[in-house]
mmCIF file with all atom_site columns, C-alpha atoms in Angstrom:
data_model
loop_
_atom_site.group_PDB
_atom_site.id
_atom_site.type_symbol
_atom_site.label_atom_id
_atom_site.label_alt_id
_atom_site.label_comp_id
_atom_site.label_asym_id
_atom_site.label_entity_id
_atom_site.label_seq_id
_atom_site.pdbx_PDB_ins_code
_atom_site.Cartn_x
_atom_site.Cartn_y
_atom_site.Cartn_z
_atom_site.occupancy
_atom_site.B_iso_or_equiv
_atom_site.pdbx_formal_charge
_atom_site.auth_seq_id
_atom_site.auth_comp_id
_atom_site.auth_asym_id
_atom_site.auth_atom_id
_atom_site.pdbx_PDB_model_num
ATOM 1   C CA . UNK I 1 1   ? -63.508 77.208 -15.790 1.00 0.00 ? 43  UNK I CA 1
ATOM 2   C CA . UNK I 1 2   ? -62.458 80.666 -14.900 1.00 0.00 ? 44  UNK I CA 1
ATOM 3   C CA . UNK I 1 3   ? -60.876 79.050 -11.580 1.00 0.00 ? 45  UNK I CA 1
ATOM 4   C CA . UNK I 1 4   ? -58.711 76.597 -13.146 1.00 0.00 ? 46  UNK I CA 1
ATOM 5   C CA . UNK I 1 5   ? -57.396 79.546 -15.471 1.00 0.00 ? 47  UNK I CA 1
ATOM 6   C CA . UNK I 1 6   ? -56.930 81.606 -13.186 1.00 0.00 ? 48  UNK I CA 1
ATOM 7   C CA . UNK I 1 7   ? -54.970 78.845 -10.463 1.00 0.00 ? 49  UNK I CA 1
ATOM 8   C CA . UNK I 1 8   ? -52.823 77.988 -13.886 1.00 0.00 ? 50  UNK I CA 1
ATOM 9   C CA . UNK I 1 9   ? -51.536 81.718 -14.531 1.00 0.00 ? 51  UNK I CA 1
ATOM 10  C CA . UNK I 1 10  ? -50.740 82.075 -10.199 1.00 0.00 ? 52  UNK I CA 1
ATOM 11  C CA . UNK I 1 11  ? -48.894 79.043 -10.751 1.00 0.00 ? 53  UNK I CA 1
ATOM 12  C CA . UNK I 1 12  ? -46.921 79.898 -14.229 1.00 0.00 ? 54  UNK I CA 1
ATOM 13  C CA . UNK I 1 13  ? -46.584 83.373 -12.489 1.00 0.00 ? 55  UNK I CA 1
ATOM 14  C CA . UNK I 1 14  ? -45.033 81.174 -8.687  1.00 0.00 ? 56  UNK I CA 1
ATOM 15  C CA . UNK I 1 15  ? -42.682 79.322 -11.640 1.00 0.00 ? 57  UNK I CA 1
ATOM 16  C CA . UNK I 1 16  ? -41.422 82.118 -13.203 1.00 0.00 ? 58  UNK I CA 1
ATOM 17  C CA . UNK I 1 17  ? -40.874 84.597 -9.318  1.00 0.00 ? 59  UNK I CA 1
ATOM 18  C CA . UNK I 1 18  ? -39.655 81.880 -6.906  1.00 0.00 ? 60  UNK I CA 1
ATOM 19  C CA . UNK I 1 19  ? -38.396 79.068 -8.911  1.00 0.00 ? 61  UNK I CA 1
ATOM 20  C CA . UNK I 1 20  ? -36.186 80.492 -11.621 1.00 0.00 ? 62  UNK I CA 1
ATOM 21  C CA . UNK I 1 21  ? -34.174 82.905 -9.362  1.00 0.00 ? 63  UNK I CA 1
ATOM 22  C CA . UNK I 1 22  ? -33.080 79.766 -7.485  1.00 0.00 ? 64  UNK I CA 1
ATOM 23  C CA . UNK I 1 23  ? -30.844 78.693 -10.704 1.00 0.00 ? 65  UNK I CA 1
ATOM 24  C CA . UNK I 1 24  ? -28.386 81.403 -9.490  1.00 0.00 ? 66  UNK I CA 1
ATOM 25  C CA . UNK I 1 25  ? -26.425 82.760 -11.964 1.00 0.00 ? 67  UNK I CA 1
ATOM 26  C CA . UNK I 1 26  ? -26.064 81.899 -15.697 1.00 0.00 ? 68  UNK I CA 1
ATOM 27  C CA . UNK I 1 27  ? -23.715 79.195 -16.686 1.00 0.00 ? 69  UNK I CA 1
ATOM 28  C CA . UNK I 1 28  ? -21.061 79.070 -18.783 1.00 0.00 ? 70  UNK I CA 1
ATOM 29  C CA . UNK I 1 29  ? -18.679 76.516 -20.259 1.00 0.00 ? 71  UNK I CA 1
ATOM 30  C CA . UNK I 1 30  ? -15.223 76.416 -21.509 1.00 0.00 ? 72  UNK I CA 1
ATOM 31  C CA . UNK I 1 31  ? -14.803 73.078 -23.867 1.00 0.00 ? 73  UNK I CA 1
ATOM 32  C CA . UNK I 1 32  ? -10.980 72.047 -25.070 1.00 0.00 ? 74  UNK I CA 1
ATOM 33  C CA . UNK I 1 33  ? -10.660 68.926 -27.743 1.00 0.00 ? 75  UNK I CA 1
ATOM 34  C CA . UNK I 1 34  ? -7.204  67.358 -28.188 1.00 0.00 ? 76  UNK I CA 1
ATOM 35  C CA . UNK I 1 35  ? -5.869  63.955 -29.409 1.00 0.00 ? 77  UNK I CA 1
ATOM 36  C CA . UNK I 1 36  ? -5.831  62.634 -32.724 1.00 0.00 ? 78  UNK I CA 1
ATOM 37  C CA . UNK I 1 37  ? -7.862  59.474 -34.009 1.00 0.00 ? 79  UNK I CA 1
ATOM 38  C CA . UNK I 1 38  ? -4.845  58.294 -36.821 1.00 0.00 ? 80  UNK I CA 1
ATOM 39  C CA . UNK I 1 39  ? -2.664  57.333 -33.737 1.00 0.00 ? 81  UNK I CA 1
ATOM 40  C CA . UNK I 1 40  ? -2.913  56.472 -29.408 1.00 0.00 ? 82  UNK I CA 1
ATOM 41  C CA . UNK I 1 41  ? -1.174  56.876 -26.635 1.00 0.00 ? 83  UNK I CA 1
ATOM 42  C CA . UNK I 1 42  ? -0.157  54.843 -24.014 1.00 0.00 ? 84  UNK I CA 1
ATOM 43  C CA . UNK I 1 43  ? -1.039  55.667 -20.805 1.00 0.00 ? 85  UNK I CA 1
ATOM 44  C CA . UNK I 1 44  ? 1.252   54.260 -18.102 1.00 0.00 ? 86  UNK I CA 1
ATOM 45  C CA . UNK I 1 45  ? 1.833   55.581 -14.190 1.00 0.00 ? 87  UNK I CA 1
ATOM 46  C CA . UNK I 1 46  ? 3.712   58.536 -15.824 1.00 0.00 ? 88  UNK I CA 1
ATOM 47  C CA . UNK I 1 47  ? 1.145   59.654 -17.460 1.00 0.00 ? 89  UNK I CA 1
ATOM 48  C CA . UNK I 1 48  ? 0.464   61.697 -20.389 1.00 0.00 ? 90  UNK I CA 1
ATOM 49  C CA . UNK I 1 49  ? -0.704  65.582 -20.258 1.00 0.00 ? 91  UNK I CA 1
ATOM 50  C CA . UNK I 1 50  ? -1.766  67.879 -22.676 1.00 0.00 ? 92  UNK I CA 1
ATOM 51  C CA . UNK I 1 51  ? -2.103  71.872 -21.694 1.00 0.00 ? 93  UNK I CA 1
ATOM 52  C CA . UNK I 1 52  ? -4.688  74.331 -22.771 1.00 0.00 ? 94  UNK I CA 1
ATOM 53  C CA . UNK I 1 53  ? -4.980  78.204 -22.141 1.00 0.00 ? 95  UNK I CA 1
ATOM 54  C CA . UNK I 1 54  ? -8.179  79.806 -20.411 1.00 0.00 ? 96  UNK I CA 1
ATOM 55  C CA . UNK I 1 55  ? -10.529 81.755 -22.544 1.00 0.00 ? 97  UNK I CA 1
ATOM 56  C CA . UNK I 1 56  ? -12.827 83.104 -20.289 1.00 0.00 ? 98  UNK I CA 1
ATOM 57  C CA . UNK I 1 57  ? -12.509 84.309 -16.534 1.00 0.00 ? 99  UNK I CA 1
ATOM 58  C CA . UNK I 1 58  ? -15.023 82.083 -14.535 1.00 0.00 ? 100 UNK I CA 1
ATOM 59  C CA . UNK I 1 59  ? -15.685 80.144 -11.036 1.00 0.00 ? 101 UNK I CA 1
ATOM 60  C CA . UNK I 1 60  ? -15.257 76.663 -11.648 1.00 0.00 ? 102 UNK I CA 1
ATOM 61  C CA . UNK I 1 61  ? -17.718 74.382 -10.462 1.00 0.00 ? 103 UNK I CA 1
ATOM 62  C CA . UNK I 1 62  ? -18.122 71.528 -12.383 1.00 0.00 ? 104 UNK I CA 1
ATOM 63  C CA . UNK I 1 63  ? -15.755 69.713 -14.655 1.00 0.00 ? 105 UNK I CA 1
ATOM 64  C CA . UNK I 1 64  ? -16.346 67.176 -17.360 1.00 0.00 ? 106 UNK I CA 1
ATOM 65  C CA . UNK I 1 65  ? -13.937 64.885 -19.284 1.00 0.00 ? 107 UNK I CA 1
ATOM 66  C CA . UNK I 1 66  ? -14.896 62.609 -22.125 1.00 0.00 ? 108 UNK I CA 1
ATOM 67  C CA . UNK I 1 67  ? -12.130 60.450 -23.224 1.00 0.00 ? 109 UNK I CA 1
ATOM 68  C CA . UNK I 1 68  ? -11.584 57.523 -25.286 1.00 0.00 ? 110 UNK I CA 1
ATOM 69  C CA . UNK I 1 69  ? -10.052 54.788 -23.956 1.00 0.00 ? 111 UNK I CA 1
ATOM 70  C CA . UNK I 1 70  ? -9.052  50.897 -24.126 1.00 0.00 ? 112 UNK I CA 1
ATOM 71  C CA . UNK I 1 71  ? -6.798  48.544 -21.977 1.00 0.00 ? 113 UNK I CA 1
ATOM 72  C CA . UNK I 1 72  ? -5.321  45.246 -22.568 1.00 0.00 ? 114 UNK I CA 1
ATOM 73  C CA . UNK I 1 73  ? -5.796  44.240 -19.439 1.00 0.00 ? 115 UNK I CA 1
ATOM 74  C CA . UNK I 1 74  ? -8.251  45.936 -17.015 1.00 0.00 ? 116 UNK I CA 1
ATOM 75  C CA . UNK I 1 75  ? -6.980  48.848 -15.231 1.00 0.00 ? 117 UNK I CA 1
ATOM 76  C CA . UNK I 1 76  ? -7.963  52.361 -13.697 1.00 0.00 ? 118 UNK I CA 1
ATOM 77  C CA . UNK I 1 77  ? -7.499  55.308 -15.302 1.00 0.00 ? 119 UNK I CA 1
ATOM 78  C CA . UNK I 1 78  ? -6.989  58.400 -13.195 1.00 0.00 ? 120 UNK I CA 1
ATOM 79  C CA . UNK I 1 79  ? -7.841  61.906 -14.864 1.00 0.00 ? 121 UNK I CA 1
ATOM 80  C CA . UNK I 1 80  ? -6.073  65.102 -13.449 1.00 0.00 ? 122 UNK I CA 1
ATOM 81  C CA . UNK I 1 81  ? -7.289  68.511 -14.358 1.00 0.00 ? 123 UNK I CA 1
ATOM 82  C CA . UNK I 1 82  ? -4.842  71.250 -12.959 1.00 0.00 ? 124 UNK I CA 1
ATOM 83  C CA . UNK I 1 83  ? -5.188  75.302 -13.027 1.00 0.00 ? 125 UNK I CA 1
ATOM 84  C CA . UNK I 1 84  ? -1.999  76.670 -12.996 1.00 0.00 ? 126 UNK I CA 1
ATOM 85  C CA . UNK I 1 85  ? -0.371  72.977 -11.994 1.00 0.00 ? 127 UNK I CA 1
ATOM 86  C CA . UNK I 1 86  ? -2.723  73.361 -8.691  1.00 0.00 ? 128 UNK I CA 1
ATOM 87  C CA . UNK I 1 87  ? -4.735  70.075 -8.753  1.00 0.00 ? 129 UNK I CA 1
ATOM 88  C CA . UNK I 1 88  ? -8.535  71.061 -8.802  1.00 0.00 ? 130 UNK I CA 1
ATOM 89  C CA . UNK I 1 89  ? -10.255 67.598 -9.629  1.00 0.00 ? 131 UNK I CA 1
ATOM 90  C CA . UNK I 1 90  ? -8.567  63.661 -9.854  1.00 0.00 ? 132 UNK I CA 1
ATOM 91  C CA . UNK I 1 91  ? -11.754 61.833 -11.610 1.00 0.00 ? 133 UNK I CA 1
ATOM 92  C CA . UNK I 1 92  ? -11.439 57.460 -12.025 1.00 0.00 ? 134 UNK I CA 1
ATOM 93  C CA . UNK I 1 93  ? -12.347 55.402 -14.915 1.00 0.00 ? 135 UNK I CA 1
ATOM 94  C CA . UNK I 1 94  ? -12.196 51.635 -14.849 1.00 0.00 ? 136 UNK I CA 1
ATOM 95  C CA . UNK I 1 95  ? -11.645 50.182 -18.273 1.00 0.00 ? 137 UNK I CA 1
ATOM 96  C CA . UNK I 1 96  ? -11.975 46.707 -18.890 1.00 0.00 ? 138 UNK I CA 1
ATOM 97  C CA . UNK I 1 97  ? -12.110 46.423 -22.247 1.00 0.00 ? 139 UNK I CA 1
ATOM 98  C CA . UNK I 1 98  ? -9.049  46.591 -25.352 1.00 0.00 ? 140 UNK I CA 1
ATOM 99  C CA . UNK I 1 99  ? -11.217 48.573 -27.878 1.00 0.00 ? 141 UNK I CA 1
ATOM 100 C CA . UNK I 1 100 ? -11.375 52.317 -27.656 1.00 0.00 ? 142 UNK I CA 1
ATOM 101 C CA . UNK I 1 101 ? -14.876 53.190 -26.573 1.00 0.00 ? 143 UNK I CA 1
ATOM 102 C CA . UNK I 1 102 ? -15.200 56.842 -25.220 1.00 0.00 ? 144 UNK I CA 1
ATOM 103 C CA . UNK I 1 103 ? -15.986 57.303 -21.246 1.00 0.00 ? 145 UNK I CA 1
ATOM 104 C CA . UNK I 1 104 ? -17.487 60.670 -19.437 1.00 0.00 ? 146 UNK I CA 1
ATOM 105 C CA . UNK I 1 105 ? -16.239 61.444 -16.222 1.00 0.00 ? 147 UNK I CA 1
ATOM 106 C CA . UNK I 1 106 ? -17.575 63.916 -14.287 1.00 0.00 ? 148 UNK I CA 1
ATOM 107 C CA . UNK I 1 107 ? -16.821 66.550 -10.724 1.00 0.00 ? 149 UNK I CA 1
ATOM 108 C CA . UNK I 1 108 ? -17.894 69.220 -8.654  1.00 0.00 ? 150 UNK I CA 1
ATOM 109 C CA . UNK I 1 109 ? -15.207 71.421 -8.060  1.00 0.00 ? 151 UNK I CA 1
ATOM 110 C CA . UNK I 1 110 ? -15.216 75.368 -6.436  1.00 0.00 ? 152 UNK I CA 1
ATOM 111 C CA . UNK I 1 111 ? -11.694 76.882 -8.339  1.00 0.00 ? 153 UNK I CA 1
ATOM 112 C CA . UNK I 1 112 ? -11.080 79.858 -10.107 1.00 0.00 ? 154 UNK I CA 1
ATOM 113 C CA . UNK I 1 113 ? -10.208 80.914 -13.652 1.00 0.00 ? 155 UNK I CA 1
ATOM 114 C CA . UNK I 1 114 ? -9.128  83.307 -15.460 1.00 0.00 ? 156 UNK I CA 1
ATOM 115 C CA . UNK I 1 115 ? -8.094  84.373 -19.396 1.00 0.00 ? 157 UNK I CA 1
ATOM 116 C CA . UNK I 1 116 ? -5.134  82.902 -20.253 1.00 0.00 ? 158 UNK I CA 1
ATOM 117 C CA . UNK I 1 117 ? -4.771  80.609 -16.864 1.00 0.00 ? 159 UNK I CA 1
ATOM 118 C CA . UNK I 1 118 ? -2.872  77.257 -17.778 1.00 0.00 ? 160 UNK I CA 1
ATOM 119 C CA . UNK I 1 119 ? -5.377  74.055 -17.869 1.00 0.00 ? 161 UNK I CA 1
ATOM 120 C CA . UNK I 1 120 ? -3.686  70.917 -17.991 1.00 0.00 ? 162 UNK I CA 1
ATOM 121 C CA . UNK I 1 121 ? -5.780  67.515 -18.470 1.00 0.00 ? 163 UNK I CA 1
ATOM 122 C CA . UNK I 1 122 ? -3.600  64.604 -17.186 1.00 0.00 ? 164 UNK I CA 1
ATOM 123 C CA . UNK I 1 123 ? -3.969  60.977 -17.209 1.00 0.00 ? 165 UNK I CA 1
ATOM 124 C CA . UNK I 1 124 ? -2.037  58.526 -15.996 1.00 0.00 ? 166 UNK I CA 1
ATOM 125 C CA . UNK I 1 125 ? -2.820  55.071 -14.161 1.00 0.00 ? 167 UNK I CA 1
ATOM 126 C CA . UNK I 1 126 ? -1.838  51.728 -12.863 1.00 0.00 ? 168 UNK I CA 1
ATOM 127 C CA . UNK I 1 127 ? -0.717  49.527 -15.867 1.00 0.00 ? 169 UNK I CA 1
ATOM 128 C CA . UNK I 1 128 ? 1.900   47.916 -16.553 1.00 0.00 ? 170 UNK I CA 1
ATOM 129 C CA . UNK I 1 129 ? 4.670   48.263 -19.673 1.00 0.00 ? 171 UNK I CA 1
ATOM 130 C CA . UNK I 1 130 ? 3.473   44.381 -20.690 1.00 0.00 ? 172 UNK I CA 1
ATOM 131 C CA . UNK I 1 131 ? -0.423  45.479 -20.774 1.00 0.00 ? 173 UNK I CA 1
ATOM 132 C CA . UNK I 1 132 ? -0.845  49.236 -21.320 1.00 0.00 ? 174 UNK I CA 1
ATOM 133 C CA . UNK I 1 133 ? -3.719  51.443 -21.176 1.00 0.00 ? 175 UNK I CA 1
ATOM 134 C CA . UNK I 1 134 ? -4.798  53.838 -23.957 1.00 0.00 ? 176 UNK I CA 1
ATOM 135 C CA . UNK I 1 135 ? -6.212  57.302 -25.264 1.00 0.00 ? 177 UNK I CA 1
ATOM 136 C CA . UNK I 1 136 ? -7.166  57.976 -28.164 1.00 0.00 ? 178 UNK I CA 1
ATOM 137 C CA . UNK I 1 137 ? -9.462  59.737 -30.445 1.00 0.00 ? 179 UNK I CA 1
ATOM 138 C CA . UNK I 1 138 ? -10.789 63.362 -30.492 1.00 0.00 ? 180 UNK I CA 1
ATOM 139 C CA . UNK I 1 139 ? -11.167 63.816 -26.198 1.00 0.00 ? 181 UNK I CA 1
ATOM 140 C CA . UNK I 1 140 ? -12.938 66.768 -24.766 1.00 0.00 ? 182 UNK I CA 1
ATOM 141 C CA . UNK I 1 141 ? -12.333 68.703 -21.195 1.00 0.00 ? 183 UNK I CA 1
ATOM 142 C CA . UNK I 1 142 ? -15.178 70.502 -20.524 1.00 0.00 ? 184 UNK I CA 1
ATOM 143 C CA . UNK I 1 143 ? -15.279 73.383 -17.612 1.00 0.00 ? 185 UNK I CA 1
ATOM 144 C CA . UNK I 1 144 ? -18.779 74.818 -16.351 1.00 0.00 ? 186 UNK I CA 1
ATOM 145 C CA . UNK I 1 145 ? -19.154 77.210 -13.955 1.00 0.00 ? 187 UNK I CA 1
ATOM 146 C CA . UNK I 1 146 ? -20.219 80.907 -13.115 1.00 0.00 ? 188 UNK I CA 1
ATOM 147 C CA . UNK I 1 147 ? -18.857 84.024 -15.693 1.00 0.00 ? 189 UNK I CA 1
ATOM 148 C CA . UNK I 1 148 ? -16.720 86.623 -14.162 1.00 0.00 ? 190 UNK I CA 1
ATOM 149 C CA . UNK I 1 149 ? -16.894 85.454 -10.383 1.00 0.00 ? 191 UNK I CA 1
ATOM 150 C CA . UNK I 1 150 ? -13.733 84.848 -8.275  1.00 0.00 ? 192 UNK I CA 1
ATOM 151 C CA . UNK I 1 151 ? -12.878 83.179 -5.042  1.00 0.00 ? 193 UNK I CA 1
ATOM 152 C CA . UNK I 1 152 ? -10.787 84.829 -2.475  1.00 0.00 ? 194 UNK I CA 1
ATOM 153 C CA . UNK I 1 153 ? -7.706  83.042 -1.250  1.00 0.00 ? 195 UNK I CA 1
ATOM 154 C CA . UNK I 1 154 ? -8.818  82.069 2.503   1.00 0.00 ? 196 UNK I CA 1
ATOM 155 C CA . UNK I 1 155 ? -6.404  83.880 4.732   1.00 0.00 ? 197 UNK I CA 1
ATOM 156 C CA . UNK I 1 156 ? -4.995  85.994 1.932   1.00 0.00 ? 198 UNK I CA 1
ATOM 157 C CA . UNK I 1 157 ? -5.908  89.192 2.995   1.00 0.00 ? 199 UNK I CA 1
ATOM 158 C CA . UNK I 1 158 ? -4.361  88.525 6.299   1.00 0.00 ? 200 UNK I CA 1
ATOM 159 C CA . UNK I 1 159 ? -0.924  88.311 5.277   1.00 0.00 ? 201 UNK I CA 1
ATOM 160 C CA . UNK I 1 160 ? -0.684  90.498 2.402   1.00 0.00 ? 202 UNK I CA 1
ATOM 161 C CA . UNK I 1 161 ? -2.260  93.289 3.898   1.00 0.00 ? 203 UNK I CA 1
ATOM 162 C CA . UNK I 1 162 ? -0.932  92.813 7.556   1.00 0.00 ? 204 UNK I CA 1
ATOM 163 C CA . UNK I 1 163 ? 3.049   93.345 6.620   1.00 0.00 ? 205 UNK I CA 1
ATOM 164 C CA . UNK I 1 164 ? 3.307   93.648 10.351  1.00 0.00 ? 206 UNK I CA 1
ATOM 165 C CA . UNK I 1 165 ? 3.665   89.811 10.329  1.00 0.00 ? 207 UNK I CA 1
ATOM 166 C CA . UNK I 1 166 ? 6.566   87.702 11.267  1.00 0.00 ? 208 UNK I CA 1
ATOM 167 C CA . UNK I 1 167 ? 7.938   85.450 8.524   1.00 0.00 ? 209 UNK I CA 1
ATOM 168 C CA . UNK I 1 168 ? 11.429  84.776 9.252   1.00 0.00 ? 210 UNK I CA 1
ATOM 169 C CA . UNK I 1 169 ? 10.798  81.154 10.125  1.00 0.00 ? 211 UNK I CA 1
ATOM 170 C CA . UNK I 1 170 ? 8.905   78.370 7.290   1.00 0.00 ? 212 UNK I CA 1
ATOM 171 C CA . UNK I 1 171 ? 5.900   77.488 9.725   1.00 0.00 ? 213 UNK I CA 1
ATOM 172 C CA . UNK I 1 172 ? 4.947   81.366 9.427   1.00 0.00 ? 214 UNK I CA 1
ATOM 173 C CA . UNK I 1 173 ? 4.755   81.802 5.701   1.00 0.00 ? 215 UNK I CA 1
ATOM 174 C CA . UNK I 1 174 ? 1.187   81.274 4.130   1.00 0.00 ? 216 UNK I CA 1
ATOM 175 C CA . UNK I 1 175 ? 0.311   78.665 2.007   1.00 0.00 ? 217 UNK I CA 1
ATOM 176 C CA . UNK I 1 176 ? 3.323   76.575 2.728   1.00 0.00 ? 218 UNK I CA 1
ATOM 177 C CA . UNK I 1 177 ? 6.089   79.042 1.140   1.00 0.00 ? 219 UNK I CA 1
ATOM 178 C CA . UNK I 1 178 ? 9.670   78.585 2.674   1.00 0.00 ? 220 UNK I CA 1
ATOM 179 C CA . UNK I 1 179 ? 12.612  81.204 3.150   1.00 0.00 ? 221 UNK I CA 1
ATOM 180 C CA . UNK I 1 180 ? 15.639  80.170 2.872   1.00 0.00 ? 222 UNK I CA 1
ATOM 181 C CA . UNK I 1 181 ? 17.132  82.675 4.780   1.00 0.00 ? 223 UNK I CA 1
ATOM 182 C CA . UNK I 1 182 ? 18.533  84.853 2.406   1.00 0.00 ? 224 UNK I CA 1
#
């Protein structure tokens, strides 16, 4: 008997030192409800958007969108989240049915955030102005990820740092800026 108790505190004690650690660093989440459940929008290829600002500073990594939505006809929904109008996730949703019924998508993502960063949740898709899609209801953006870490810009150090650089021509300036020459 003193075996087995022994074998089941090295093993609670192998849990708790080798397994645990692996779970990185706490998570935290970021949750952001909009819409209203006395009317709906319709969601045509334009799309419809609705902006939050950033409470906490975090590195993205996962991103979660519950929405509630119906089609006439069946139809795709696309679902944009944007930081700062930089797309960091485009999630589908096929909807086949005309009552509002709430989906979940779901993404892995690697982005920044920080306090007061824009967060836009977009949707938009491929219906027509005969058969519209819809959203409706109380809809949630949820972002999950890792408290007070931040990504370096790849490359960024290299040309802010190196002034030394020649940028008098567009295929020279990082990240796609232009010059116009003046």
């Amino acid at each position: 008997m003193e075996n087995y108790r022994t074998a089941f505190w090295l093993m609670l004690f192998m849990a708790f030192a080798f397994c645990i650690p692996c779970t990185g660093y706490a998570q935290t989440c970021e949750t952001h409800t909009f819409g209203t459940t006395t009317a709906y929008d319709y969601v045509y290829t334009s799309g419809k958007a609705w902006d939050f600002t950033a409470q906490s500073n975090m590195l993205i990594e996962a991103v979660e969108a519950e929405s509630y939505l119906a089609a006439v006809s069946s139809g795709t929904f696309h679902i944009r989240v944007e930081i700062n109008n930089q797309v960091i996730s485009v999630m589908d949703q096929y909807v086949d049915v005309n009552v509002f019924q709430p989906y979940v998508t779901s993404d892995t993502v690697t982005a920044n955030l920080q306090a007061g960063d824009k967060i836009t949740y977009r949707i938009y898709g491929y219906f027509s102005t005969i058969d519209p899609g819809g959203i409706r209801g109380v809809n949630q953006l949820t972002l999950c990820g890792t408290p007070g870490v931040r990504l370096s810009p790849p490359g960024l150090q290299d040309h802010f740092l190196d002034l030394t650089d020649s940028f008098d021509t567009p295929q020279n300036f990082p990240y796609g800026l232009a010059f116009d020459g003046t």
